[in-house]
Amino acid sequence: MPGKLKVRIVAGRHLPVMDRASDLTDAFVEVKFGNTTFKTDVFPKSLNPQWNSEWFKFEVDDEDLQDEPLQITVLDHDTYSANDAIGKVYIDIDPLLSSEAATVISGWFPIYDTIHGIRGEINVVVKVDLFNDLNRFRQSSCGVKFFCTTSIPKCYKVVTVHGFVEELVVNEDPEYQWIDRIRTPRASNEARQRLISLMSGELQRKIGLKVLEMGGNAVVGYLQCFDLEGESGLVVRAIGTACTLDKLSNPSAALLPACNSPSKEIKEVPFSEDPNPNTHSSGPSTPLKNQTYSFSPSKSYSRQSSSSDTDLSLTPKTGMGSGGSAGKEGGPLKTLLRQQTQTALEQREFPFFTLTCFPPGFLVHVGGVVSARSVKLLDRIHNPAFVGIMGNTRSYKLLDWNSFSADEPETRDAWWEEIRQEIKSHAKALGCHAVIGYSESTSICEEVCILSASGTAAVLNPKFLQDGSLDGCSEHRLSRQPTYFSTGSEKGEFDFLPLSKDSSSVLGLEEPSPPSCGFCHIPYDELNMPFPAHLTYCYNCRKQKVPDVLFTTVDLPVEAAVTGKGCLIQARLCRLKKKAQGEANATAISNLLPFMEYELHTQLMNKLKLRGMNALFGLRIQISVGENMLVGLASATGVYLTALPTPGGIQIAGKTSSDITYEQHISNMQKKINDTIAKNKELYEITPPKLFALDPEVSTFKGQNTEMSEEIIGSPIPEPRQRSRIFRSHSESSDEISELDLSHGKKDAFVLEIDDADAVEDIHSLLTDAPLPAGFYSCNTEIMPGIYNWTTGLQMFTSVRVFRLNNVNLTNQGLNKIFNDLCENLLKSLYFKLRSMIPCCLCHVNFTVAVPEDELIQVAVTAVAMTFDKDQAQESWKASVDKALMKVIAENEEQLQFPLELCSDSPGAQPFSPRKGTVSLGLQESVSTQAIPEAQRAASVEYSSFANRCNSWIELVKVKALTIRRGSIKTTSSLEKASPQALGHARVRSTTAYTGSTITVVKMTPLSFIPGAKIVKYVGIINMFFIRETTSLREEGGVSGFLHAFIAEVFAMVRAHVAALGGNAVVSYIMKECVFMENPNKNQAQCLINVSGDAVIFVRESELEAIPVQPQTTSSQASNGGADVTT
Amino acid sequence: MAMELDVFVGNTTIMDEDVYLLWLDGYTVSDAVSMRMKSGILEQCGASQDVLESDTMDHYRTFQMTERLLHNPSKLVNQLLFQIPPHRQNMLIERWGGGAAIVKITVQKCYKILNPFSPSLAPSLPPSLALTGRYYAFDEAFVREVLGKKLSKGTKKDLDDVSAKTGITLKSCRRQFDNFKRVFKVVEEMKGPLVENIHQNFLLSDRLARDYAAIVFFANSRFETGKKKLQYLTFEDFAFCAEQLIQNWTLGAVDSMVEDMDVDLDKEFLQDLKDLKVLITDKDMMDQHKSLVCTALRGKLQVFSEMEGSFKNLSRGLVNIAGKLMNNKDVRDLFIDLVEKFIEPCKSDKWSLNDVRLFLTQHTNSVRALDAFKHQAVWERYMRVIQSCILKMYHD
């Protein structure tokens, strides 16, 4: 009996009138957990009842605590007939199970009914007393933290990244059970809501168990989805990245970990690039180039076998990666890298990471996007085990497919396994040992299901993957049990990784592979390139090869050097498909998929070039299947990476014709395209730096650059193009490849041939992409490259459109145009709606498409609009950094320890805060070529948009530094001790800030941060599923009125839950599912929405300035406490 | 081919002031779209008509959903469905808890910008308050039609005539009428000061709450305001008079501790008004009164001779009105009587406003010198209201 759940029902308000005669309600409440139910008294004749109930106590297993939701039902008492239900509240008590999240859930919750929507509110208080249970064989995983955020949460420090975790549970869908024929829609909806809630709980618990097994304590980048497979059942599946996280004692300054032992700390200091103080002595900054390694072809090049073992699971392969180019050389280092990291990663079944944003230094190289799709036919998930368990005491016993599926050949689990294997082999082919930014999705239509997975092949710095290697001494000692995955790798060798060259690189000294471009360098071998591509020397460091285009699914690394601003790029495509059944249908879809991927890719490439950019981040390709069509939508954020060559223009080639008007037409079009490129370059401020014009290499190799001259023709910017074609004399084979390229393969990316109507359409649509209105920027990544001075304006929104195609005889082109217009108009509407926020940027623009019915296309967008300060130019923040720097120097003189503290602190406290991430060397260069070394150094310490903010922060650190020196014995365990106290403070602050108002304002954002504010605590994961149904569609304002109200209600319920947890914002908010079905003839509609995010407490930076005294006391107290523990 | 569904929902509810006004005025979506297009908004933002249509639809839906809350504005403050822009609302809500005095200041300040007749200044307002204020604001033309009428279904049925006459859309008329009725229903039976009740229950600005108090008061006593002779009077005139009546003639006026309605007139007082008749029935007293007034005003009044000539008529008129007030039916005619018996005769003799003021002041005060008159208190309570009403109503 390891847990006691306590619930108190306080009051209700704004209840609906349930008794027409008196215009009042006699309300009472049922509180249910598991199979136990309590009831409050009836509070007669009131719309604002005050129950003030006793504490209802449930004594339950912690397994149940994790699985079951608390179910609160508000009813109207009726003496003569059955009591009428007013509505329900489901509360996920999981946040209460972790000591670091919320301690109490208390607040007003909307009372929700699946037919009537929100009907009043109820005030509830929930607490949990957990008893320590040391049972090794327990099935619960209480205490494992879950984060939707796809980066390391802001107030944590990562100790180890363990890797990929996944789980999947299936059940029958209550909507398709026989009982559904006799029960009311309400009962059926509630059964579904409850079931999914239960399944999510179980899924989370199981994943938690896996994490504990791996030695981790948290899941980051947790993505849970459900598949409504209709007749064949309901699948809830989740993926995530298991990590060991350490709480930073104080969110504003992470000093405690640094103070364990002064001697270590000095080594750790250099921006925590070096994680491994124990082995640090092996000489980290040995110039790599001087060492020679024998090249041994890795077995990763062995051909992977196609996983499509049946006709149905045809998996189009796409190494969409670096769309263009290749070279060779650079082998030895990479081989070494591969060898080293392989040892760390090879044992893992799937070296996948759902993270999209990494601590500096984590990402070594990026290969390119890898994706796999598979078409499957859904079968009823029938299993004898079901029957046996249904008779159990629980109403729904959930099945872990794994445990029963041994004899089932076609299981959901096996399907995903297959896809993941494929992804893994793609990554290997790109010379990468890991996949980052990994995600999975499905699209289901009738019995056909497309499973998709995609990610970015990458080479990672294994130091983070090693258990206990990142932190100080005590933690290391504690982790004695040999952990699952990370054995046997010799740590010393990792220091040779190009990126771990720590201090010198960040300090702006001569450096062979600076972090600003290192990730662009190709990980694969030039001689064995997985696909034809053009390689050039990196424009940043001139030492390594880079591809000419880079596609990734991750966020732009904070340290990356970018020229100008980025923008949202979308490729849209519809393909008609014959209606078919069963296998024929699946085969037809399988056949179409590769073509769709190819076309989407081509579109992306063209649009990228049209904007004069050379890299895509956050690429997300969604292909949705409908009865008679497939819809594909690819979204990404285009940027100009300084390290990559300037992209070529787009050349139009017509068929050979003597017709003068035709020629005229062609040249007009060419001119238009060239104009657009020029305009875009201006708009996105893309002015490639001319820093390397005098680089000796350029002059040396220019002479050999002869065969490229043809390609320059038609390119609007021949000058930089010329520079991009530099090859070493011995790189003959790569020259061949590039020649081959010109005749086929990737040629279309540069030359558009107008030989049929299709191509004309393509070019036309290319040019009709509406330009952004002045003052707007958009991207689908966390942050907009090139915008740093965010102000506090924040507006998260969801917009949904459904388009009905009435014209049955549509062509592919017609369909494409409609779909394209649909997306463009939607974007235009957004710009119009948000015009009051100008200048602003739409961030994390997330489109989802669906084909809910025969002739319907549904597009849903969730994004956040954030304001930024236009006038505060980069110069001003540079000035502020300079100012801060002066202080640092001044401090430096009198207090040696201080700058070290500062340094070690910044990456720890805000490891990837995009807003104030380290400003890279490359960026400095693009801003101003004469950036002084000091400025660079200060910039890498911390960048903040406001000078005073920066100063006060340094002040704060100073205070802390003093405190730390005073304390004598500190251990890491003191860190643990410190956290609750520090949080207590934060909590008090945040609640006092809102006293007086009855409703906490809750911000919502799909990003992992809140501009102008610091996240001080994560109070729990939000994962909610709602169904809304109506049988009076017209009366509720038609489909739009219905959905508008429902989305508003979902927002309201999310906000209420967050507020009850003590939070004031949701970060990493995502609407994972929005399934809308209607039957206007019957006046009915139904919608399912699944949302998730992380509830947090944030404090405005302006408020933070008042804090410095507080953390001082906290930290000293805490460290004293810690001393007691260890001595 | 058509857009089947098109919605936009923000975490922070976006409300466009201009569209809100159009919605309040009862325009259809298509009318609103064309009016917005005329405003040149498309050119400013480079948007197309369908963008505007979609935007307008979104706003209309939002307003329709908020309307339910606006009917009970105290709900609006702690509802969860819409997150109406944070800091300002937060500030306002905090002030609510802080005490009535601050509230009043806030509300009054807001009202200055919130004045329904100057919409252009409004965007800087706390939206929930602006919303309520706007929603409960009414058209001058409309309120003049309905003022003093019974807020019944019958009156509501006639709203199409009102709409036709005033040019205000029927939808808007209905909303305004329903607002009157809703406020009336809520405060009708309530204890305590009328303005304060309205203020508390509907979160209206001080000024708007006073206006509603007047509307409720008029509707309750059913004062006649629609006659042709009264057409020249504005709502503001009546609102002023209502305030005077509420402050002086209701039960609450005598004793603020009385737990009774502000809405009904003090019956006892109305009974007592009969006693004033002695001023005109007793010939000596009337002559004495006249000579006192004439002596005092000689040389001060521009229309002295006219006054002298019509004194008895005017005095009789004033006192007769008082005598009739005990009948409910005659109470309704209070304003028409004032116009017919006093204002019109003065106007025909070309009295200036100052003349009227001097006369009424002297006429009231001189009664004190009449030793035989025993009803000084009643007389003064009566004349205080009559005097200020007449002065307010004495214009073209």
PDB file of C-alpha atoms in Angstrom, chain B residues 217-320:
ATOM      1  CA  PHE B 217     -36.382  53.863 -12.354  1.00  0.00           C
ATOM      2  CA  PHE B 218     -38.307  55.163 -15.334  1.00  0.00           C
ATOM      3  CA  ALA B 219     -39.371  51.700 -16.370  1.00  0.00           C
ATOM      4  CA  ASN B 220     -40.588  50.943 -12.876  1.00  0.00           C
ATOM      5  CA  SER B 221     -42.668  54.096 -12.474  1.00  0.00           C
ATOM      6  CA  ARG B 222     -43.511  54.144 -16.169  1.00  0.00           C
ATOM      7  CA  PHE B 223     -42.997  57.872 -16.562  1.00  0.00           C
ATOM      8  CA  GLU B 224     -44.354  59.198 -19.802  1.00  0.00           C
ATOM      9  CA  THR B 225     -41.513  60.443 -21.978  1.00  0.00           C
ATOM     10  CA  GLY B 226     -42.740  59.767 -25.494  1.00  0.00           C
ATOM     11  CA  LYS B 227     -45.323  62.528 -25.925  1.00  0.00           C
ATOM     12  CA  LYS B 228     -44.660  65.022 -28.670  1.00  0.00           C
ATOM     13  CA  LYS B 229     -44.216  67.852 -26.208  1.00  0.00           C
ATOM     14  CA  LEU B 230     -41.443  65.920 -24.514  1.00  0.00           C
ATOM     15  CA  GLN B 231     -39.574  65.094 -27.674  1.00  0.00           C
ATOM     16  CA  TYR B 232     -37.186  67.959 -27.247  1.00  0.00           C
ATOM     17  CA  LEU B 233     -35.815  66.429 -24.050  1.00  0.00           C
ATOM     18  CA  THR B 234     -32.729  64.273 -24.216  1.00  0.00           C
ATOM     19  CA  PHE B 235     -32.003  61.099 -22.321  1.00  0.00           C
ATOM     20  CA  GLU B 236     -29.501  63.001 -20.324  1.00  0.00           C
ATOM     21  CA  ASP B 237     -32.220  65.386 -19.145  1.00  0.00           C
ATOM     22  CA  PHE B 238     -34.311  62.495 -17.971  1.00  0.00           C
ATOM     23  CA  ALA B 239     -31.379  60.706 -16.399  1.00  0.00           C
ATOM     24  CA  PHE B 240     -30.661  63.833 -14.411  1.00  0.00           C
ATOM     25  CA  CYS B 241     -34.264  64.096 -13.304  1.00  0.00           C
ATOM     26  CA  ALA B 242     -34.308  60.426 -12.366  1.00  0.00           C
ATOM     27  CA  GLU B 243     -31.284  60.908 -10.210  1.00  0.00           C
ATOM     28  CA  GLN B 244     -32.979  63.824  -8.453  1.00  0.00           C
ATOM     29  CA  LEU B 245     -36.102  61.776  -7.888  1.00  0.00           C
ATOM     30  CA  ILE B 246     -34.125  58.810  -6.590  1.00  0.00           C
ATOM     31  CA  GLN B 247     -32.105  60.987  -4.273  1.00  0.00           C
ATOM     32  CA  ASN B 248     -35.025  62.960  -2.854  1.00  0.00           C
ATOM     33  CA  TRP B 249     -38.335  61.236  -3.297  1.00  0.00           C
ATOM     34  CA  THR B 250     -37.673  57.549  -2.712  1.00  0.00           C
ATOM     35  CA  LEU B 251     -37.647  55.781   0.601  1.00  0.00           C
ATOM     36  CA  GLY B 252     -33.910  55.501   0.520  1.00  0.00           C
ATOM     37  CA  ALA B 253     -33.698  59.276   0.392  1.00  0.00           C
ATOM     38  CA  VAL B 254     -35.102  59.748   3.877  1.00  0.00           C
ATOM     39  CA  ASP B 255     -33.045  57.179   5.621  1.00  0.00           C
ATOM     40  CA  SER B 256     -30.151  55.418   3.988  1.00  0.00           C
ATOM     41  CA  MET B 257     -30.411  52.645   6.569  1.00  0.00           C
ATOM     42  CA  VAL B 258     -33.855  51.682   5.372  1.00  0.00           C
ATOM     43  CA  GLU B 259     -33.633  48.346   3.724  1.00  0.00           C
ATOM     44  CA  ASP B 260     -35.950  49.069   0.940  1.00  0.00           C
ATOM     45  CA  MET B 261     -35.967  49.682  -2.658  1.00  0.00           C
ATOM     46  CA  ASP B 262     -34.561  52.704  -4.295  1.00  0.00           C
ATOM     47  CA  VAL B 263     -36.871  52.130  -7.171  1.00  0.00           C
ATOM     48  CA  ASP B 264     -40.213  53.064  -5.624  1.00  0.00           C
ATOM     49  CA  LEU B 265     -41.232  56.553  -4.560  1.00  0.00           C
ATOM     50  CA  ASP B 266     -41.913  57.289  -0.910  1.00  0.00           C
ATOM     51  CA  LYS B 267     -45.683  56.782  -0.711  1.00  0.00           C
ATOM     52  CA  GLU B 268     -46.010  58.615   2.566  1.00  0.00           C
ATOM     53  CA  PHE B 269     -44.336  61.642   1.110  1.00  0.00           C
ATOM     54  CA  LEU B 270     -46.631  61.593  -1.879  1.00  0.00           C
ATOM     55  CA  GLN B 271     -49.590  61.517   0.468  1.00  0.00           C
ATOM     56  CA  ASP B 272     -48.235  64.494   2.350  1.00  0.00           C
ATOM     57  CA  LEU B 273     -47.989  66.479  -0.862  1.00  0.00           C
ATOM     58  CA  LYS B 274     -51.774  66.988  -0.705  1.00  0.00           C
ATOM     59  CA  ASP B 275     -51.196  69.350   2.201  1.00  0.00           C
ATOM     60  CA  LEU B 276     -49.358  71.767  -0.050  1.00  0.00           C
ATOM     61  CA  LYS B 277     -52.670  72.692  -1.666  1.00  0.00           C
ATOM     62  CA  VAL B 278     -53.185  75.224   1.045  1.00  0.00           C
ATOM     63  CA  LEU B 279     -50.707  77.434  -0.768  1.00  0.00           C
ATOM     64  CA  ILE B 280     -53.178  78.013  -3.554  1.00  0.00           C
ATOM     65  CA  THR B 281     -56.490  77.408  -1.832  1.00  0.00           C
ATOM     66  CA  ASP B 282     -55.820  79.899   0.932  1.00  0.00           C
ATOM     67  CA  LYS B 283     -56.136  83.197  -0.879  1.00  0.00           C
ATOM     68  CA  ASP B 284     -54.344  85.238   1.757  1.00  0.00           C
ATOM     69  CA  MET B 285     -51.474  82.946   1.825  1.00  0.00           C
ATOM     70  CA  MET B 286     -51.231  83.052  -1.939  1.00  0.00           C
ATOM     71  CA  ASP B 287     -51.260  86.818  -2.046  1.00  0.00           C
ATOM     72  CA  GLN B 288     -48.700  87.022   0.692  1.00  0.00           C
ATOM     73  CA  HIS B 289     -46.548  84.539  -1.151  1.00  0.00           C
ATOM     74  CA  LYS B 290     -46.861  86.553  -4.337  1.00  0.00           C
ATOM     75  CA  SER B 291     -45.945  89.813  -2.723  1.00  0.00           C
ATOM     76  CA  LEU B 292     -42.932  88.232  -1.029  1.00  0.00           C
ATOM     77  CA  VAL B 293     -41.699  86.892  -4.325  1.00  0.00           C
ATOM     78  CA  CYS B 294     -42.385  90.125  -6.181  1.00  0.00           C
ATOM     79  CA  THR B 295     -40.619  92.233  -3.616  1.00  0.00           C
ATOM     80  CA  ALA B 296     -37.610  90.065  -3.683  1.00  0.00           C
ATOM     81  CA  LEU B 297     -37.383  89.880  -7.447  1.00  0.00           C
ATOM     82  CA  ARG B 298     -38.204  93.434  -8.371  1.00  0.00           C
ATOM     83  CA  GLY B 299     -35.528  94.773 -10.618  1.00  0.00           C
ATOM     84  CA  LYS B 300     -33.782  91.479 -10.773  1.00  0.00           C
ATOM     85  CA  LEU B 301     -36.030  89.815 -13.261  1.00  0.00           C
ATOM     86  CA  GLN B 302     -36.116  90.818 -16.895  1.00  0.00           C
ATOM     87  CA  VAL B 303     -39.616  89.510 -17.261  1.00  0.00           C
ATOM     88  CA  PHE B 304     -40.890  90.968 -14.037  1.00  0.00           C
ATOM     89  CA  SER B 305     -44.249  92.147 -15.295  1.00  0.00           C
ATOM     90  CA  GLU B 306     -44.930  88.861 -17.073  1.00  0.00           C
ATOM     91  CA  MET B 307     -44.008  87.053 -13.885  1.00  0.00           C
ATOM     92  CA  GLU B 308     -46.307  89.221 -11.870  1.00  0.00           C
ATOM     93  CA  GLY B 309     -49.079  88.485 -14.299  1.00  0.00           C
ATOM     94  CA  SER B 310     -48.644  84.740 -14.392  1.00  0.00           C
ATOM     95  CA  PHE B 311     -47.562  84.141 -10.815  1.00  0.00           C
ATOM     96  CA  LYS B 312     -50.825  82.662  -9.709  1.00  0.00           C
ATOM     97  CA  ASN B 313     -51.069  80.403 -12.708  1.00  0.00           C
ATOM     98  CA  LEU B 314     -47.536  79.123 -12.293  1.00  0.00           C
ATOM     99  CA  SER B 315     -47.850  78.665  -8.585  1.00  0.00           C
ATOM    100  CA  ARG B 316     -51.113  76.857  -9.018  1.00  0.00           C
ATOM    101  CA  GLY B 317     -49.556  74.642 -11.630  1.00  0.00           C
ATOM    102  CA  LEU B 318     -46.668  73.629  -9.384  1.00  0.00           C
ATOM    103  CA  VAL B 319     -48.841  72.912  -6.389  1.00  0.00           C
ATOM    104  CA  ASN B 320     -51.434  71.047  -8.403  1.00  0.00           C
TER     105      ASN B 320
END
